[in-house]
Amino acid sequence: MSNPVLDLGNSANWEQLYFTSVDAVGANSALFVPIPPITVPILIESHIIALSITSTNAKSSWNFGGLLSQKVALGLTVGGLPDSAAIQKYKLYLNHLTLLILPKLTTNYSVEVAIPKWFKQVSLVLWQYIGTESDTTEDLINQIKTVDLPRIEGKIDSINDVLGG
């Protein structure tokens, strides 16, 4: 399995795709309806994303920011509605950037974020990585093609010259 080689530290390699701020609907300050899952209304193309979850009324002891589900279209119709499947859930942290490298199963996908039921307010920002991407296997193949192979061919040519071939 190869490892990705990315330039994550360059802010030009990130594109903000989505921002929302949602308040829970409440009858009073003690009683409220939990925030429903937030479905990002954009198909995402990069399998490398970052999310920020913040809450203006979060307690300092709160660390959990929610669960992200990656959803892919299956091309099936169930009960007259197109179907999609959540592949895996990823834990998000409150007041921290969460970097996710998702599996490359399709050319695009959607995400849904389940917010903890005790949140009365939440803000969510989603970025996708748009920088260049290579992996260690590709880098090694390119090194063989551009450095090692010409060097070996040069040595073979030298041997042929010595042998008179």
mmCIF file with all atom_site columns, N, CA and C in Angstrom, residues 118-158:
data_model
loop_
_atom_site.group_PDB
_atom_site.id
_atom_site.type_symbol
_atom_site.label_atom_id
_atom_site.label_alt_id
_atom_site.label_comp_id
_atom_site.label_asym_id
_atom_site.label_entity_id
_atom_site.label_seq_id
_atom_site.pdbx_PDB_ins_code
_atom_site.Cartn_x
_atom_site.Cartn_y
_atom_site.Cartn_z
_atom_site.occupancy
_atom_site.B_iso_or_equiv
_atom_site.pdbx_formal_charge
_atom_site.auth_seq_id
_atom_site.auth_comp_id
_atom_site.auth_asym_id
_atom_site.auth_atom_id
_atom_site.pdbx_PDB_model_num
ATOM 1   N N  . TRP A 1 118 ? -26.862 17.473 22.574  1.00 0.00 ? 118 TRP A N  1
ATOM 2   C CA . TRP A 1 118 ? -26.815 18.504 23.606  1.00 0.00 ? 118 TRP A CA 1
ATOM 3   C C  . TRP A 1 118 ? -26.350 19.868 23.080  1.00 0.00 ? 118 TRP A C  1
ATOM 4   N N  . PHE A 1 119 ? -25.952 19.943 21.811  1.00 0.00 ? 119 PHE A N  1
ATOM 5   C CA . PHE A 1 119 ? -25.540 21.229 21.233  1.00 0.00 ? 119 PHE A CA 1
ATOM 6   C C  . PHE A 1 119 ? -26.766 22.094 20.964  1.00 0.00 ? 119 PHE A C  1
ATOM 7   N N  . LYS A 1 120 ? -26.713 23.358 21.396  1.00 0.00 ? 120 LYS A N  1
ATOM 8   C CA . LYS A 1 120 ? -27.786 24.306 21.081  1.00 0.00 ? 120 LYS A CA 1
ATOM 9   C C  . LYS A 1 120 ? -27.425 25.155 19.862  1.00 0.00 ? 120 LYS A C  1
ATOM 10  N N  . GLN A 1 121 ? -26.150 25.174 19.506  1.00 0.00 ? 121 GLN A N  1
ATOM 11  C CA . GLN A 1 121 ? -25.676 25.927 18.342  1.00 0.00 ? 121 GLN A CA 1
ATOM 12  C C  . GLN A 1 121 ? -24.434 25.230 17.824  1.00 0.00 ? 121 GLN A C  1
ATOM 13  N N  . VAL A 1 122 ? -24.263 25.248 16.494  1.00 0.00 ? 122 VAL A N  1
ATOM 14  C CA . VAL A 1 122 ? -23.067 24.661 15.900  1.00 0.00 ? 122 VAL A CA 1
ATOM 15  C C  . VAL A 1 122 ? -22.717 25.418 14.623  1.00 0.00 ? 122 VAL A C  1
ATOM 16  N N  . SER A 1 123 ? -21.424 25.563 14.381  1.00 0.00 ? 123 SER A N  1
ATOM 17  C CA . SER A 1 123 ? -20.920 26.096 13.109  1.00 0.00 ? 123 SER A CA 1
ATOM 18  C C  . SER A 1 123 ? -20.003 25.042 12.510  1.00 0.00 ? 123 SER A C  1
ATOM 19  N N  . LEU A 1 124 ? -20.141 24.846 11.210  1.00 0.00 ? 124 LEU A N  1
ATOM 20  C CA . LEU A 1 124 ? -19.380 23.820 10.506  1.00 0.00 ? 124 LEU A CA 1
ATOM 21  C C  . LEU A 1 124 ? -18.735 24.449 9.277   1.00 0.00 ? 124 LEU A C  1
ATOM 22  N N  . VAL A 1 125 ? -17.443 24.203 9.102   1.00 0.00 ? 125 VAL A N  1
ATOM 23  C CA . VAL A 1 125 ? -16.725 24.633 7.900   1.00 0.00 ? 125 VAL A CA 1
ATOM 24  C C  . VAL A 1 125 ? -16.075 23.391 7.299   1.00 0.00 ? 125 VAL A C  1
ATOM 25  N N  . LEU A 1 126 ? -16.203 23.251 5.972   1.00 0.00 ? 126 LEU A N  1
ATOM 26  C CA . LEU A 1 126 ? -15.652 22.101 5.250   1.00 0.00 ? 126 LEU A CA 1
ATOM 27  C C  . LEU A 1 126 ? -14.749 22.602 4.132   1.00 0.00 ? 126 LEU A C  1
ATOM 28  N N  . TRP A 1 127 ? -13.530 22.075 4.076   1.00 0.00 ? 127 TRP A N  1
ATOM 29  C CA . TRP A 1 127 ? -12.583 22.366 3.004   1.00 0.00 ? 127 TRP A CA 1
ATOM 30  C C  . TRP A 1 127 ? -12.251 21.071 2.280   1.00 0.00 ? 127 TRP A C  1
ATOM 31  N N  . GLN A 1 128 ? -11.872 21.189 0.995   1.00 0.00 ? 128 GLN A N  1
ATOM 32  C CA . GLN A 1 128 ? -11.325 20.037 0.272   1.00 0.00 ? 128 GLN A CA 1
ATOM 33  C C  . GLN A 1 128 ? -9.919  20.387 -0.197  1.00 0.00 ? 128 GLN A C  1
ATOM 34  N N  . TYR A 1 129 ? -9.059  19.374 -0.235  1.00 0.00 ? 129 TYR A N  1
ATOM 35  C CA . TYR A 1 129 ? -7.682  19.533 -0.695  1.00 0.00 ? 129 TYR A CA 1
ATOM 36  C C  . TYR A 1 129 ? -7.676  19.554 -2.214  1.00 0.00 ? 129 TYR A C  1
ATOM 37  N N  . ILE A 1 130 ? -7.089  20.598 -2.797  1.00 0.00 ? 130 ILE A N  1
ATOM 38  C CA . ILE A 1 130 ? -7.040  20.721 -4.257  1.00 0.00 ? 130 ILE A CA 1
ATOM 39  C C  . ILE A 1 130 ? -5.600  20.756 -4.772  1.00 0.00 ? 130 ILE A C  1
ATOM 40  N N  . GLY A 1 131 ? -4.641  20.535 -3.885  1.00 0.00 ? 131 GLY A N  1
ATOM 41  C CA . GLY A 1 131 ? -3.235  20.562 -4.280  1.00 0.00 ? 131 GLY A CA 1
ATOM 42  C C  . GLY A 1 131 ? -2.833  19.310 -5.032  1.00 0.00 ? 131 GLY A C  1
ATOM 43  N N  . THR A 1 132 ? -1.578  19.303 -5.472  1.00 0.00 ? 132 THR A N  1
ATOM 44  C CA . THR A 1 132 ? -1.072  18.140 -6.196  1.00 0.00 ? 132 THR A CA 1
ATOM 45  C C  . THR A 1 132 ? -0.943  16.966 -5.237  1.00 0.00 ? 132 THR A C  1
ATOM 46  N N  . GLU A 1 133 ? -1.089  15.808 -5.805  1.00 0.00 ? 133 GLU A N  1
ATOM 47  C CA . GLU A 1 133 ? -1.089  14.603 -4.997  1.00 0.00 ? 133 GLU A CA 1
ATOM 48  C C  . GLU A 1 133 ? -0.307  13.524 -5.730  1.00 0.00 ? 133 GLU A C  1
ATOM 49  N N  . SER A 1 134 ? 0.621   12.940 -5.043  1.00 0.00 ? 134 SER A N  1
ATOM 50  C CA . SER A 1 134 ? 1.330   11.785 -5.584  1.00 0.00 ? 134 SER A CA 1
ATOM 51  C C  . SER A 1 134 ? 1.428   10.777 -4.449  1.00 0.00 ? 134 SER A C  1
ATOM 52  N N  . ASP A 1 135 ? 2.008   9.651  -4.723  1.00 0.00 ? 135 ASP A N  1
ATOM 53  C CA . ASP A 1 135 ? 2.221   8.703  -3.632  1.00 0.00 ? 135 ASP A CA 1
ATOM 54  C C  . ASP A 1 135 ? 3.622   8.131  -3.737  1.00 0.00 ? 135 ASP A C  1
ATOM 55  N N  . THR A 1 136 ? 4.047   7.482  -2.687  1.00 0.00 ? 136 THR A N  1
ATOM 56  C CA . THR A 1 136 ? 5.420   6.992  -2.628  1.00 0.00 ? 136 THR A CA 1
ATOM 57  C C  . THR A 1 136 ? 5.708   5.970  -3.717  1.00 0.00 ? 136 THR A C  1
ATOM 58  N N  . THR A 1 137 ? 4.729   5.174  -4.104  1.00 0.00 ? 137 THR A N  1
ATOM 59  C CA . THR A 1 137 ? 4.926   4.196  -5.179  1.00 0.00 ? 137 THR A CA 1
ATOM 60  C C  . THR A 1 137 ? 5.188   4.906  -6.501  1.00 0.00 ? 137 THR A C  1
ATOM 61  N N  . GLU A 1 138 ? 4.371   5.928  -6.804  1.00 0.00 ? 138 GLU A N  1
ATOM 62  C CA . GLU A 1 138 ? 4.579   6.704  -8.034  1.00 0.00 ? 138 GLU A CA 1
ATOM 63  C C  . GLU A 1 138 ? 5.938   7.383  -8.017  1.00 0.00 ? 138 GLU A C  1
ATOM 64  N N  . ASP A 1 139 ? 6.339   7.931  -6.867  1.00 0.00 ? 139 ASP A N  1
ATOM 65  C CA . ASP A 1 139 ? 7.639   8.592  -6.762  1.00 0.00 ? 139 ASP A CA 1
ATOM 66  C C  . ASP A 1 139 ? 8.778   7.610  -7.036  1.00 0.00 ? 139 ASP A C  1
ATOM 67  N N  . LEU A 1 140 ? 8.679   6.398  -6.505  1.00 0.00 ? 140 LEU A N  1
ATOM 68  C CA . LEU A 1 140 ? 9.724   5.393  -6.739  1.00 0.00 ? 140 LEU A CA 1
ATOM 69  C C  . LEU A 1 140 ? 9.775   4.968  -8.204  1.00 0.00 ? 140 LEU A C  1
ATOM 70  N N  . ILE A 1 141 ? 8.620   4.799  -8.834  1.00 0.00 ? 141 ILE A N  1
ATOM 71  C CA . ILE A 1 141 ? 8.581   4.442  -10.260 1.00 0.00 ? 141 ILE A CA 1
ATOM 72  C C  . ILE A 1 141 ? 9.215   5.546  -11.092 1.00 0.00 ? 141 ILE A C  1
ATOM 73  N N  . ASN A 1 142 ? 8.887   6.792  -10.791 1.00 0.00 ? 142 ASN A N  1
ATOM 74  C CA . ASN A 1 142 ? 9.469   7.920  -11.527 1.00 0.00 ? 142 ASN A CA 1
ATOM 75  C C  . ASN A 1 142 ? 10.976  8.000  -11.320 1.00 0.00 ? 142 ASN A C  1
ATOM 76  N N  . GLN A 1 143 ? 11.447  7.706  -10.109 1.00 0.00 ? 143 GLN A N  1
ATOM 77  C CA . GLN A 1 143 ? 12.888  7.717  -9.858  1.00 0.00 ? 143 GLN A CA 1
ATOM 78  C C  . GLN A 1 143 ? 13.577  6.640  -10.688 1.00 0.00 ? 143 GLN A C  1
ATOM 79  N N  . ILE A 1 144 ? 12.982  5.462  -10.760 1.00 0.00 ? 144 ILE A N  1
ATOM 80  C CA . ILE A 1 144 ? 13.561  4.377  -11.562 1.00 0.00 ? 144 ILE A CA 1
ATOM 81  C C  . ILE A 1 144 ? 13.614  4.785  -13.028 1.00 0.00 ? 144 ILE A C  1
ATOM 82  N N  . LYS A 1 145 ? 12.529  5.391  -13.530 1.00 0.00 ? 145 LYS A N  1
ATOM 83  C CA . LYS A 1 145 ? 12.467  5.774  -14.945 1.00 0.00 ? 145 LYS A CA 1
ATOM 84  C C  . LYS A 1 145 ? 13.431  6.904  -15.281 1.00 0.00 ? 145 LYS A C  1
ATOM 85  N N  . THR A 1 146 ? 13.572  7.882  -14.407 1.00 0.00 ? 146 THR A N  1
ATOM 86  C CA . THR A 1 146 ? 14.357  9.069  -14.758 1.00 0.00 ? 146 THR A CA 1
ATOM 87  C C  . THR A 1 146 ? 15.804  9.019  -14.282 1.00 0.00 ? 146 THR A C  1
ATOM 88  N N  . VAL A 1 147 ? 16.107  8.232  -13.251 1.00 0.00 ? 147 VAL A N  1
ATOM 89  C CA . VAL A 1 147 ? 17.467  8.213  -12.707 1.00 0.00 ? 147 VAL A CA 1
ATOM 90  C C  . VAL A 1 147 ? 18.122  6.845  -12.901 1.00 0.00 ? 147 VAL A C  1
ATOM 91  N N  . ASP A 1 148 ? 17.500  5.823  -12.360 1.00 0.00 ? 148 ASP A N  1
ATOM 92  C CA . ASP A 1 148 ? 18.132  4.505  -12.348 1.00 0.00 ? 148 ASP A CA 1
ATOM 93  C C  . ASP A 1 148 ? 18.225  3.878  -13.735 1.00 0.00 ? 148 ASP A C  1
ATOM 94  N N  . LEU A 1 149 ? 17.156  3.916  -14.505 1.00 0.00 ? 149 LEU A N  1
ATOM 95  C CA . LEU A 1 149 ? 17.150  3.292  -15.826 1.00 0.00 ? 149 LEU A CA 1
ATOM 96  C C  . LEU A 1 149 ? 18.190  3.919  -16.761 1.00 0.00 ? 149 LEU A C  1
ATOM 97  N N  . PRO A 1 150 ? 18.273  5.259  -16.879 1.00 0.00 ? 150 PRO A N  1
ATOM 98  C CA . PRO A 1 150 ? 19.327  5.831  -17.737 1.00 0.00 ? 150 PRO A CA 1
ATOM 99  C C  . PRO A 1 150 ? 20.739  5.468  -17.256 1.00 0.00 ? 150 PRO A C  1
ATOM 100 N N  . ARG A 1 151 ? 20.942  5.386  -15.939 1.00 0.00 ? 151 ARG A N  1
ATOM 101 C CA . ARG A 1 151 ? 22.250  5.023  -15.395 1.00 0.00 ? 151 ARG A CA 1
ATOM 102 C C  . ARG A 1 151 ? 22.595  3.585  -15.783 1.00 0.00 ? 151 ARG A C  1
ATOM 103 N N  . ILE A 1 152 ? 21.639  2.676  -15.672 1.00 0.00 ? 152 ILE A N  1
ATOM 104 C CA . ILE A 1 152 ? 21.865  1.270  -16.044 1.00 0.00 ? 152 ILE A CA 1
ATOM 105 C C  . ILE A 1 152 ? 22.124  1.153  -17.541 1.00 0.00 ? 152 ILE A C  1
ATOM 106 N N  . GLU A 1 153 ? 21.346  1.876  -18.352 1.00 0.00 ? 153 GLU A N  1
ATOM 107 C CA . GLU A 1 153 ? 21.553  1.848  -19.804 1.00 0.00 ? 153 GLU A CA 1
ATOM 108 C C  . GLU A 1 153 ? 22.943  2.366  -20.155 1.00 0.00 ? 153 GLU A C  1
ATOM 109 N N  . GLY A 1 154 ? 23.409  3.391  -19.443 1.00 0.00 ? 154 GLY A N  1
ATOM 110 C CA . GLY A 1 154 ? 24.751  3.931  -19.676 1.00 0.00 ? 154 GLY A CA 1
ATOM 111 C C  . GLY A 1 154 ? 25.828  2.907  -19.369 1.00 0.00 ? 154 GLY A C  1
ATOM 112 N N  . LYS A 1 155 ? 25.651  2.156  -18.294 1.00 0.00 ? 155 LYS A N  1
ATOM 113 C CA . LYS A 1 155 ? 26.627  1.120  -17.930 1.00 0.00 ? 155 LYS A CA 1
ATOM 114 C C  . LYS A 1 155 ? 26.630  -0.010 -18.956 1.00 0.00 ? 155 LYS A C  1
ATOM 115 N N  . ILE A 1 156 ? 25.451  -0.397 -19.442 1.00 0.00 ? 156 ILE A N  1
ATOM 116 C CA . ILE A 1 156 ? 25.374  -1.444 -20.473 1.00 0.00 ? 156 ILE A CA 1
ATOM 117 C C  . ILE A 1 156 ? 26.075  -0.972 -21.743 1.00 0.00 ? 156 ILE A C  1
ATOM 118 N N  . ASP A 1 157 ? 25.854  0.288  -22.123 1.00 0.00 ? 157 ASP A N  1
ATOM 119 C CA . ASP A 1 157 ? 26.530  0.841  -23.301 1.00 0.00 ? 157 ASP A CA 1
ATOM 120 C C  . ASP A 1 157 ? 28.044  0.825  -23.110 1.00 0.00 ? 157 ASP A C  1
ATOM 121 N N  . SER A 1 158 ? 28.526  1.146  -21.895 1.00 0.00 ? 158 SER A N  1
ATOM 122 C CA . SER A 1 158 ? 29.967  1.136  -21.615 1.00 0.00 ? 158 SER A CA 1
ATOM 123 C C  . SER A 1 158 ? 30.537  -0.271 -21.745 1.00 0.00 ? 158 SER A C  1
#
